Amino acid sequence: MGVTTNLKQLTRRYMKNNDCYKAGRKIKPKGIMVHSTATPGVMAASWFSRWNRSYKKGEINRQVCIHAFLDDKEVWQYLPWDHRGWHAGGAANNTHIGFEICEPAGFSYSGATMVGYDVQKHEEYFRKAWKNAVELCVMLCLKYDLTEKDIIGHSEGHQKGIASNHADVGHWLPKHGESMDTFRLAVKEALQKEGGDNLQPVAIKVGDVVKIKESTSRYYPGGPRIPNWVKDTYHKVTQIKSGGNLVIRGGKSCVLLGKKVDKNSKEESKGIMTWADIDGLTNLSARPKEDKASKGSGKKLYRVQAGAFSKKENADKLLKRLKSAGFDAYIRRD
Ligand SMILES: [Zn+2]
């Protein structure tokens, strides 16, 4: 949920005429490679018409395609994230999602050197694009269980022997006092914030309508028995925390059944006001969505938490706490 809230301006438009898209090869993303365009003033949306072309048909003079471009305002996604891109000029294409940060107008290049680049004039643009780049990385890290350590610049990729010899983005970031190291740090900090915000028992949330499973006999292990009439009605969850903490009863994470909802008329009435183990409930409000980027894979939105955040200290601690409390931690991903 929080995963995409900061990336409101992401537009998806696949470059279906590009031979790379047509090649249709999939990867399991193991990292992210940061590029910049070396083309002053051409913003993210404009790259679609430039690169949505076929090299084989002679419409473009090189074989190139990348997952996304971003600028100070928006992110344009041009390939599915798990599609093998043509951005690294090396083995990183098999492992890395790539994106290009567009460079602002008002300077030129002499070889790989920026000429007439006015740091002060471009500072605002740079900061906004930087923020979009950080947020895109956060989203992708959460999506593919990556950390900031898995992010490299194109020039770093060359040093590692997995990318062609390009200077980006090591030629640009230092002009604004930044580097790939400070970029990774920014992603790390944002990830910790996101991780903390996202780690909540959203398998069932306030406002969801639930029913008690037929097989459930007690509200929670060791708790009161559930009378049959309570199972004959639906319930609305009105609270998932108490005093800011998750509510654990009988070693299970519980939610408050604060309102009754009539099975047929859906009318709400005074609830039983009892905490109930979420494992004993069926969430009738849960609407499974498909990840559009991974067509037809039917990826589920809900997943067991354990793996996803294991690399992040912050989330790890929280997770530990939840687990020791007997809580099955889940995270909802977008
Ligand atoms: Zn590059």
XYZ file of N, CA, C and O in Angstrom, residues 7 46 165 168 171 216 219 246 262 323 334:
44
model
N 4.649 7.226 -5.387
C 4.894 7.211 -6.829
C 3.584 7.376 -7.594
O 3.216 6.557 -8.394
N 8.906 11.681 -23.318
C 9.346 11.827 -24.712
C 10.128 10.627 -25.225
O 10.330 10.486 -26.438
N 31.108 0.334 -20.827
C 31.889 1.430 -20.249
C 31.210 2.781 -20.442
O 31.522 3.525 -21.364
N 27.690 7.191 -16.678
C 26.518 7.516 -15.865
C 26.368 6.557 -14.679
O 26.707 5.387 -14.801
N 29.044 10.589 -13.284
C 29.534 11.870 -13.822
C 28.650 13.033 -13.383
O 29.012 14.187 -13.517
N -14.172 -22.710 13.358
C -13.680 -21.981 14.528
C -14.639 -22.175 15.707
O -15.836 -21.915 15.586
N -13.077 -17.869 20.266
C -12.650 -16.576 19.715
C -11.143 -16.517 19.523
O -10.639 -15.876 18.610
N -0.715 -4.133 18.611
C -1.520 -5.238 18.116
C -2.083 -5.985 19.314
O -1.451 -6.044 20.369
N -25.755 -7.764 8.856
C -26.723 -8.788 8.440
C -26.295 -9.426 7.122
O -25.944 -8.737 6.178
N 6.388 -12.211 15.754
C 6.456 -13.676 15.740
C 6.507 -14.238 17.152
O 5.853 -15.227 17.459
N 1.700 -3.989 -3.335
C 0.973 -3.505 -4.492
C 1.539 -4.096 -5.749
O 2.712 -4.255 -5.885
